[in-house]
Amino acid sequence: MAAEDFSALHKVAYGEGVPELQPESAIIQKDIKFSQKDLLGDYFEQAVRLSLPGGFTRAKGDGTAGAFSLNGSSAGAQKKAKVYGYQLVLQDQIPYEDLSKAAKAGPQSYKAASALFWEGMQLSMRKMLEINCLYGNVGIGKVETYASGTPSITIAASDWAPQLWAGLEGASIDVMSTTTATVRGTVTIVSVDVDTRIVTLSGTVSGAGANDIIYFKGGYGKEMYGLYSILSNSGSLFNIDASVYTNWKAANHAVGGAFSFQALKKGLGKGVAKGLNYAMNVYTSIGAFDDLVGDIHQLRQVDKSEVRKIELGQDEVVYKYAGVSATIKAHPMVKGGHALGVVPQFAKRIGSCDIGYGMPGRTDGKVWFDLESTAAVEGRMYTHQGIVSEMPGVNVYWSGIVNRTT
């Protein structure tokens, strides 16, 4: 059978398509929706207000001001942010033999045989998109130490997120110099020890050492700017310079220790000072979330009425501060050294298409591709998107978090 035949059978078996599978760990994708109305041509353009009009004139109202002169207008600053989408393609293959045997037994047998294949592709694509939404364009980890005997790297604790690395055996990565775009070496991940943060590599990497940055193969400069890039930015991003316009830069609170209740409040306070008057999601690592919950429990023992008003859940904490409702969420792919406070009201994922199967724009239902020299057909998934905050200044970036180890 050819790819077209398998695609026709696929349409019979799955009807309108493979059921969408969005794992619980795809938290950013659930909270920040893909905006269909903002589909891109070459880029998404959004007018943003960076400062308010200031053309005020003041005068007494006791009858003495007369026909007073006006000071004139003083325009507020507006600029257009330009956000480009980035492409991501996932390929996987299934042998002719497996599909042909299932196809001969009918649509239901085909569906049973292919379901695991499509499930794996969805899980992989969703995970990669989640990583990009968080850490696109900054790398997935910073090297703490490199060992050349049995080649391995230890990822710095501040840059470690267990679920980000879990299941990456077989993935190809670039070990890059921290100060340049130089690729020191491209290797395959052999194993990942999520307890020790040691990643064993398929070969040695000449010159590798502390502070090198790990990217997925070919990812440098070809990934969307993730939330970390947006919230930690202090320079030019999306055609606007945060060093010129303070409202294009998130509020920043340097914690310098465990993520405590006091650290949470201090960060929210800095956000409120910059105009935060909206519901916020605060994404933390598992370790930071545990430290925060532990701190709240201790404070409750000394009967602090403010702390008693906090809503504690298994994977989120809700706290109202100065009129702002902050929902703190434990995210297994957030790195240990920081927390990201995002106002979802002003955040969106934009692009030409969200995650889909086959070739973009096809209407004939073809999902399988013939391979010229391999006895298999190939399935593909594709997306073209970026993530943007229309008001970065009301977001909050907590840096310098050091999670407790006991």
Coordinates of C-alpha atoms in Angstrom, one line a residue:
M1 CA 0.0 0.0 0.0
A2 CA 1.2 3.6 -0.7
A3 CA 1.1 6.5 1.6
E4 CA -2.1 7.7 -0.1
D5 CA -3.8 4.4 0.7
F6 CA -2.8 4.5 4.4
S7 CA -4.0 8.1 4.6
A8 CA -7.4 7.1 3.2
L9 CA -7.7 4.4 5.7
H10 CA -6.5 6.8 8.4
K11 CA -9.4 9.1 7.5
V12 CA -11.9 6.2 7.9
A13 CA -10.5 5.1 11.2
Y14 CA -10.1 8.5 12.8
G15 CA -12.9 10.5 11.1
E16 CA -12.3 14.1 11.9
G17 CA -8.7 13.4 13.0
V18 CA -6.6 12.0 15.8
P19 CA -8.0 13.1 19.2
E20 CA -6.0 16.0 20.6
L21 CA -3.8 14.9 23.5
Q22 CA -2.6 17.7 25.7
P23 CA -0.7 16.4 28.8
E24 CA -1.1 18.0 32.2
S25 CA 2.5 19.3 32.0
A26 CA 1.6 21.6 29.0
I27 CA 0.6 24.3 31.5
I28 CA 1.6 27.3 29.4
Q29 CA -0.2 26.0 26.4
K30 CA -3.4 25.6 28.4
D31 CA -3.1 29.0 30.1
I32 CA -2.0 31.0 27.1
K33 CA -4.2 30.1 24.1
F34 CA -3.2 30.2 20.5
S35 CA -4.9 33.2 18.9
Q36 CA -6.6 32.2 15.6
K37 CA -7.7 35.8 14.9
D38 CA -4.1 36.9 15.0
L39 CA -2.8 34.6 12.2
L40 CA 0.4 35.9 10.7
G41 CA 1.5 37.0 7.3
D42 CA 5.2 37.5 7.8
Y43 CA 4.8 38.7 11.4
F44 CA 2.3 39.8 14.1
E45 CA 2.2 43.5 14.7
Q46 CA 0.7 44.9 17.9
A47 CA 0.5 48.6 18.8
V48 CA 1.5 49.0 22.5
R49 CA 1.4 52.0 24.8
L50 CA 4.7 52.6 26.5
S51 CA 3.9 55.9 28.3
L52 CA 0.7 57.9 28.9
P53 CA -0.1 61.4 27.6
G54 CA 1.1 64.2 29.9
G55 CA -0.3 67.4 28.5
F56 CA -1.9 68.6 31.6
T57 CA -2.6 72.3 32.6
R58 CA -3.5 73.2 36.2
A59 CA -5.2 76.3 37.4
K60 CA -7.1 77.5 40.5
G61 CA -10.9 77.4 40.4
D62 CA -11.6 80.4 42.7
G63 CA -12.3 82.9 39.9
T64 CA -8.8 84.4 39.7
A65 CA -7.3 82.3 36.9
G66 CA -9.2 84.1 34.1
A67 CA -8.5 83.0 30.5
F68 CA -5.3 81.0 31.4
S69 CA -2.9 79.7 28.9
L70 CA -2.6 75.9 28.2
N71 CA 0.7 74.1 28.4
G72 CA 0.1 72.2 25.2
S73 CA 0.0 68.6 24.5
S74 CA 2.6 66.1 25.5
A75 CA 2.0 62.9 23.6
G76 CA 2.4 59.5 25.2
A77 CA 4.7 57.0 23.6
Q78 CA 3.3 54.3 21.3
K79 CA 5.2 51.8 19.2
K80 CA 4.5 48.7 17.2
A81 CA 5.8 45.4 18.5
K82 CA 6.8 42.9 15.7
V83 CA 6.7 39.3 16.6
Y84 CA 7.7 36.6 14.2
G85 CA 6.5 33.0 14.4
Y86 CA 9.0 30.1 14.4
Q87 CA 8.6 26.8 12.7
L88 CA 8.8 23.4 14.4
V89 CA 8.5 20.1 12.5
L90 CA 8.4 16.6 14.1
Q91 CA 9.1 13.5 12.0
D92 CA 8.7 9.8 12.9
Q93 CA 8.5 6.6 10.9
I94 CA 6.5 3.4 11.0
P95 CA 7.5 0.3 9.0
Y96 CA 5.4 -0.8 6.0
E97 CA 5.0 -4.3 7.6
D98 CA 3.3 -3.0 10.8
L99 CA 0.8 -0.8 8.9
S100 CA 0.1 -3.2 6.1
K101 CA -0.8 -6.0 8.5
A102 CA -3.1 -3.8 10.5
A103 CA -4.6 -2.3 7.3
K104 CA -5.6 -5.7 5.9
A105 CA -7.6 -6.4 9.1
G106 CA -9.6 -3.2 8.7
P107 CA -10.0 0.3 10.1
Q108 CA -10.2 -0.6 13.7
S109 CA -7.1 -2.8 13.6
Y110 CA -5.3 0.0 11.8
K111 CA -6.4 2.5 14.5
A112 CA -5.2 0.2 17.3
A113 CA -1.8 -0.2 15.6
S114 CA -1.3 3.5 14.8
A115 CA -2.7 5.0 18.0
L116 CA 0.5 4.5 20.0
F117 CA 2.5 6.1 17.2
W118 CA 0.3 9.2 17.1
E119 CA 0.1 9.4 20.8
G120 CA 3.9 9.4 21.0
M121 CA 4.2 12.2 18.4
Q122 CA 1.7 14.4 20.2
L123 CA 3.4 14.0 23.6
S124 CA 6.8 14.8 22.0
M125 CA 5.5 17.8 20.1
R126 CA 3.6 19.2 23.1
K127 CA 6.6 18.8 25.3
M128 CA 8.9 20.5 22.8
L129 CA 6.4 23.4 22.3
E130 CA 6.1 23.8 26.1
I131 CA 9.9 24.0 26.4
N132 CA 10.0 26.6 23.7
C133 CA 7.2 28.6 25.3
L134 CA 9.3 28.7 28.5
Y135 CA 12.9 28.8 27.2
G136 CA 12.9 29.3 23.5
N137 CA 16.1 31.1 22.3
V138 CA 18.0 30.7 25.7
G139 CA 18.9 27.0 25.8
I140 CA 17.7 24.2 28.0
G141 CA 20.5 24.2 30.5
K142 CA 23.7 25.7 31.7
V143 CA 26.7 23.4 32.3
E144 CA 28.1 23.2 35.9
T145 CA 30.8 20.7 35.2
Y146 CA 32.0 18.6 32.3
A147 CA 33.7 15.2 32.5
S148 CA 35.6 13.7 29.6
G149 CA 36.2 10.1 30.9
T150 CA 32.7 8.8 30.4
P151 CA 31.6 12.0 28.6
S152 CA 29.0 13.7 30.7
I153 CA 27.8 17.1 31.8
T154 CA 26.2 18.2 35.1
I155 CA 23.6 20.8 34.7
A156 CA 23.7 23.7 37.2
A157 CA 21.0 23.5 39.9
S158 CA 19.7 26.9 39.0
D159 CA 19.1 25.8 35.4
W160 CA 17.8 22.3 36.1
A161 CA 14.2 21.3 35.5
P162 CA 13.7 17.5 35.9
Q163 CA 10.8 16.9 33.5
L164 CA 12.4 19.0 30.8
W165 CA 15.3 16.5 30.6
A166 CA 13.4 13.3 31.4
G167 CA 12.9 11.1 28.4
L168 CA 15.5 12.9 26.2
E169 CA 17.6 9.8 25.7
G170 CA 18.5 9.7 22.0
A171 CA 18.0 13.4 21.5
S172 CA 20.8 15.4 19.8
I173 CA 22.1 18.5 21.5
D174 CA 24.6 21.3 20.7
V175 CA 27.1 22.2 23.5
M176 CA 27.7 25.9 22.9
S177 CA 30.1 28.5 24.2
T178 CA 28.5 30.7 26.7
T179 CA 29.8 33.9 25.1
T180 CA 29.4 33.2 21.4
A181 CA 27.4 31.3 18.9
T182 CA 30.1 28.7 18.6
V183 CA 29.0 25.1 18.7
R184 CA 31.7 23.2 20.6
G185 CA 30.2 19.9 19.6
T186 CA 27.0 18.0 18.7
V187 CA 26.3 14.8 20.6
T188 CA 23.5 12.5 21.5
I189 CA 22.1 12.1 25.0
V190 CA 22.8 8.5 26.3
S191 CA 21.2 8.8 29.7
V192 CA 19.8 11.3 32.2
D193 CA 20.0 11.0 35.9
V194 CA 17.3 13.3 37.2
D195 CA 18.6 13.0 40.8
T196 CA 22.2 14.0 40.2
R197 CA 21.6 16.3 37.2
I198 CA 24.2 14.3 35.2
V199 CA 23.6 13.9 31.5
T200 CA 25.8 11.2 29.8
L201 CA 26.8 12.0 26.3
S202 CA 27.6 9.8 23.2
G203 CA 31.1 11.4 22.8
T204 CA 33.6 13.9 24.0
V205 CA 33.2 17.6 23.4
S206 CA 36.4 19.5 23.0
G207 CA 36.7 22.7 25.1
A208 CA 33.4 22.1 26.9
G209 CA 33.3 23.5 30.5
A210 CA 31.4 25.4 33.1
N211 CA 28.8 27.9 31.9
D212 CA 28.4 26.4 28.4
I213 CA 24.8 26.4 27.2
I214 CA 22.9 23.4 25.9
Y215 CA 20.6 23.8 23.0
F216 CA 18.7 21.2 21.0
K217 CA 20.5 20.5 17.8
G218 CA 20.2 23.4 15.4
G219 CA 18.0 25.4 17.9
Y220 CA 20.3 28.4 18.4
G221 CA 18.6 31.4 16.8
K222 CA 15.8 29.3 15.3
E223 CA 13.4 29.2 18.3
M224 CA 10.7 31.5 19.5
Y225 CA 11.5 33.9 22.3
G226 CA 10.0 32.2 25.3
L227 CA 8.6 33.6 28.5
Y228 CA 12.0 33.6 30.2
S229 CA 13.4 35.8 27.4
I230 CA 10.5 38.2 27.6
L231 CA 10.5 38.6 31.4
S232 CA 14.3 38.8 31.8
N233 CA 14.8 41.1 28.9
S234 CA 16.5 44.5 29.5
G235 CA 17.3 45.4 25.9
S236 CA 15.7 45.3 22.5
L237 CA 12.9 42.7 22.0
F238 CA 10.2 42.7 19.3
N239 CA 11.4 46.0 17.9
I240 CA 11.1 47.9 21.2
D241 CA 14.0 48.8 23.6
A242 CA 13.3 48.0 27.3
S243 CA 16.3 50.3 28.3
V244 CA 14.4 53.2 26.8
Y245 CA 10.8 52.2 27.9
T246 CA 10.5 50.8 31.4
N247 CA 7.1 49.5 30.6
W248 CA 8.6 47.1 28.2
K249 CA 10.6 45.5 31.0
A250 CA 9.1 43.2 33.6
A251 CA 9.4 44.0 37.3
N252 CA 12.4 42.0 38.8
H253 CA 12.9 40.8 42.4
A254 CA 16.2 39.2 43.3
V255 CA 15.3 36.6 45.9
G256 CA 18.8 35.4 47.0
G257 CA 17.5 32.3 48.7
A258 CA 14.5 30.0 49.0
F259 CA 11.2 31.2 47.4
S260 CA 9.4 32.3 50.6
F261 CA 6.1 34.0 51.2
Q262 CA 8.0 37.2 51.8
A263 CA 9.8 36.8 48.4
L264 CA 6.4 36.3 46.7
K265 CA 5.0 39.4 48.3
K266 CA 8.0 41.6 47.5
G267 CA 7.9 40.6 43.8
L268 CA 4.1 41.2 43.6
G269 CA 4.7 44.6 45.3
K270 CA 7.2 45.6 42.6
G271 CA 4.7 44.5 39.9
V272 CA 1.9 46.6 41.5
A273 CA 4.3 49.6 41.6
K274 CA 4.6 49.3 37.8
G275 CA 0.9 48.9 37.1
L276 CA 0.0 45.3 37.9
N277 CA -3.8 45.4 38.5
Y278 CA -4.6 42.1 36.9
A279 CA -4.8 38.4 37.7
M280 CA -1.4 36.7 37.4
N281 CA -0.1 33.2 37.1
V282 CA 3.3 32.6 38.8
Y283 CA 5.1 29.6 37.4
T284 CA 7.7 28.1 39.7
S285 CA 9.9 24.9 39.8
I286 CA 8.7 22.0 42.0
G287 CA 11.4 22.8 44.5
A288 CA 10.4 26.5 44.8
F289 CA 6.7 25.6 45.1
D290 CA 7.5 23.2 47.9
D291 CA 9.6 25.8 49.7
L292 CA 6.8 28.4 49.4
V293 CA 4.1 26.0 50.7
G294 CA 6.4 24.9 53.6
D295 CA 7.0 28.5 54.5
I296 CA 3.2 29.3 54.5
H297 CA 2.5 26.3 56.8
Q298 CA 5.2 27.5 59.3
L299 CA 3.7 31.0 59.3
R300 CA 0.3 29.6 59.9
Q301 CA 1.5 28.0 63.1
V302 CA 2.2 31.5 64.6
D303 CA -1.3 32.6 63.6
K304 CA -0.6 35.2 61.0
S305 CA -4.1 36.2 59.7
E306 CA -2.7 37.3 56.3
V307 CA -1.3 33.9 55.7
R308 CA -4.5 32.2 56.8
K309 CA -6.3 33.8 53.8
I310 CA -4.1 31.9 51.3
E311 CA -5.8 29.1 49.4
L312 CA -3.5 26.0 49.4
G313 CA -4.0 23.3 46.7
Q314 CA -1.9 20.3 45.8
D315 CA -0.3 22.0 42.8
E316 CA -1.2 25.7 43.1
V317 CA -1.5 28.4 45.7
V318 CA -3.9 31.4 45.4
Y319 CA -2.9 34.6 47.2
K320 CA -4.6 38.0 46.9
Y321 CA -2.2 41.0 47.3
A322 CA -3.2 44.7 46.9
G323 CA -6.2 43.7 44.8
V324 CA -4.2 41.3 42.6
S325 CA -5.1 37.6 42.5
A326 CA -1.9 35.6 42.1
T327 CA -2.1 31.9 41.3
I328 CA 1.2 30.2 42.0
K329 CA 1.6 27.0 39.9
A330 CA 4.2 24.3 40.2
H331 CA 5.6 23.6 36.7
P332 CA 7.9 20.6 36.3
M333 CA 9.7 22.2 33.4
V334 CA 10.5 25.5 35.1
K335 CA 14.1 25.8 36.1
G336 CA 15.1 26.0 39.7
G337 CA 16.7 29.4 39.8
H338 CA 13.7 31.7 39.0
A339 CA 9.9 32.1 38.9
L340 CA 7.9 33.7 36.1
G341 CA 4.9 35.9 36.9
V342 CA 2.7 36.3 33.8
V343 CA -0.6 38.2 33.3
P344 CA -2.4 35.8 30.9
Q345 CA -4.9 38.6 29.9
F346 CA -2.1 40.2 27.9
A347 CA -0.3 37.1 26.7
K348 CA -1.0 35.1 23.6
R349 CA 0.5 32.5 21.2
I350 CA 0.4 33.7 17.6
G351 CA 1.4 32.3 14.3
S352 CA 0.2 30.8 11.0
C353 CA -1.0 27.5 12.6
D354 CA -1.1 25.7 15.9
I355 CA 0.0 22.1 16.1
G356 CA -1.3 20.0 13.2
Y357 CA -0.7 16.8 11.2
G358 CA 0.7 16.3 7.8
M359 CA 1.4 19.2 5.4
P360 CA 0.0 22.6 6.4
G361 CA -2.9 23.7 4.3
R362 CA -3.8 20.3 2.9
T363 CA -7.4 19.5 2.8
D364 CA -7.2 15.9 1.3
G365 CA -6.5 14.3 4.7
K366 CA -3.1 13.0 3.8
V367 CA -1.0 12.4 6.9
W368 CA 1.5 9.8 5.7
F369 CA 4.5 10.5 3.4
D370 CA 6.4 8.0 1.2
L371 CA 10.1 7.6 1.8
E372 CA 12.3 7.1 -1.2
S373 CA 14.8 4.6 0.2
T374 CA 13.2 3.2 3.4
A375 CA 10.5 0.6 3.7
A376 CA 8.4 2.8 5.9
V377 CA 6.0 5.7 5.8
E378 CA 6.6 8.9 7.7
G379 CA 4.2 10.9 9.9
R380 CA 4.8 14.6 10.5
M381 CA 3.6 17.3 12.9
Y382 CA 4.0 21.0 12.3
T383 CA 3.5 24.4 14.0
H384 CA 4.4 28.0 13.2
Q385 CA 4.0 30.2 16.2
G386 CA 5.5 32.6 18.8
I387 CA 4.5 33.8 22.2
V388 CA 4.2 37.5 23.2
S389 CA 3.1 39.6 26.1
E390 CA 1.5 42.9 25.0
M391 CA 2.4 44.5 28.4
P392 CA 5.7 43.0 29.7
G393 CA 5.9 45.8 32.4
V394 CA 3.1 44.3 34.5
N395 CA 4.8 40.8 34.6
V396 CA 7.2 39.8 37.4
Y397 CA 10.5 38.0 37.2
W398 CA 11.9 36.4 40.4
S399 CA 15.6 35.7 40.0
G400 CA 18.2 34.2 42.3
I401 CA 16.1 31.5 43.8
V402 CA 18.0 28.8 45.6
N403 CA 15.8 25.8 46.5
R404 CA 16.2 24.0 49.8
T405 CA 17.6 20.5 49.5
T406 CA 16.1 19.2 52.8

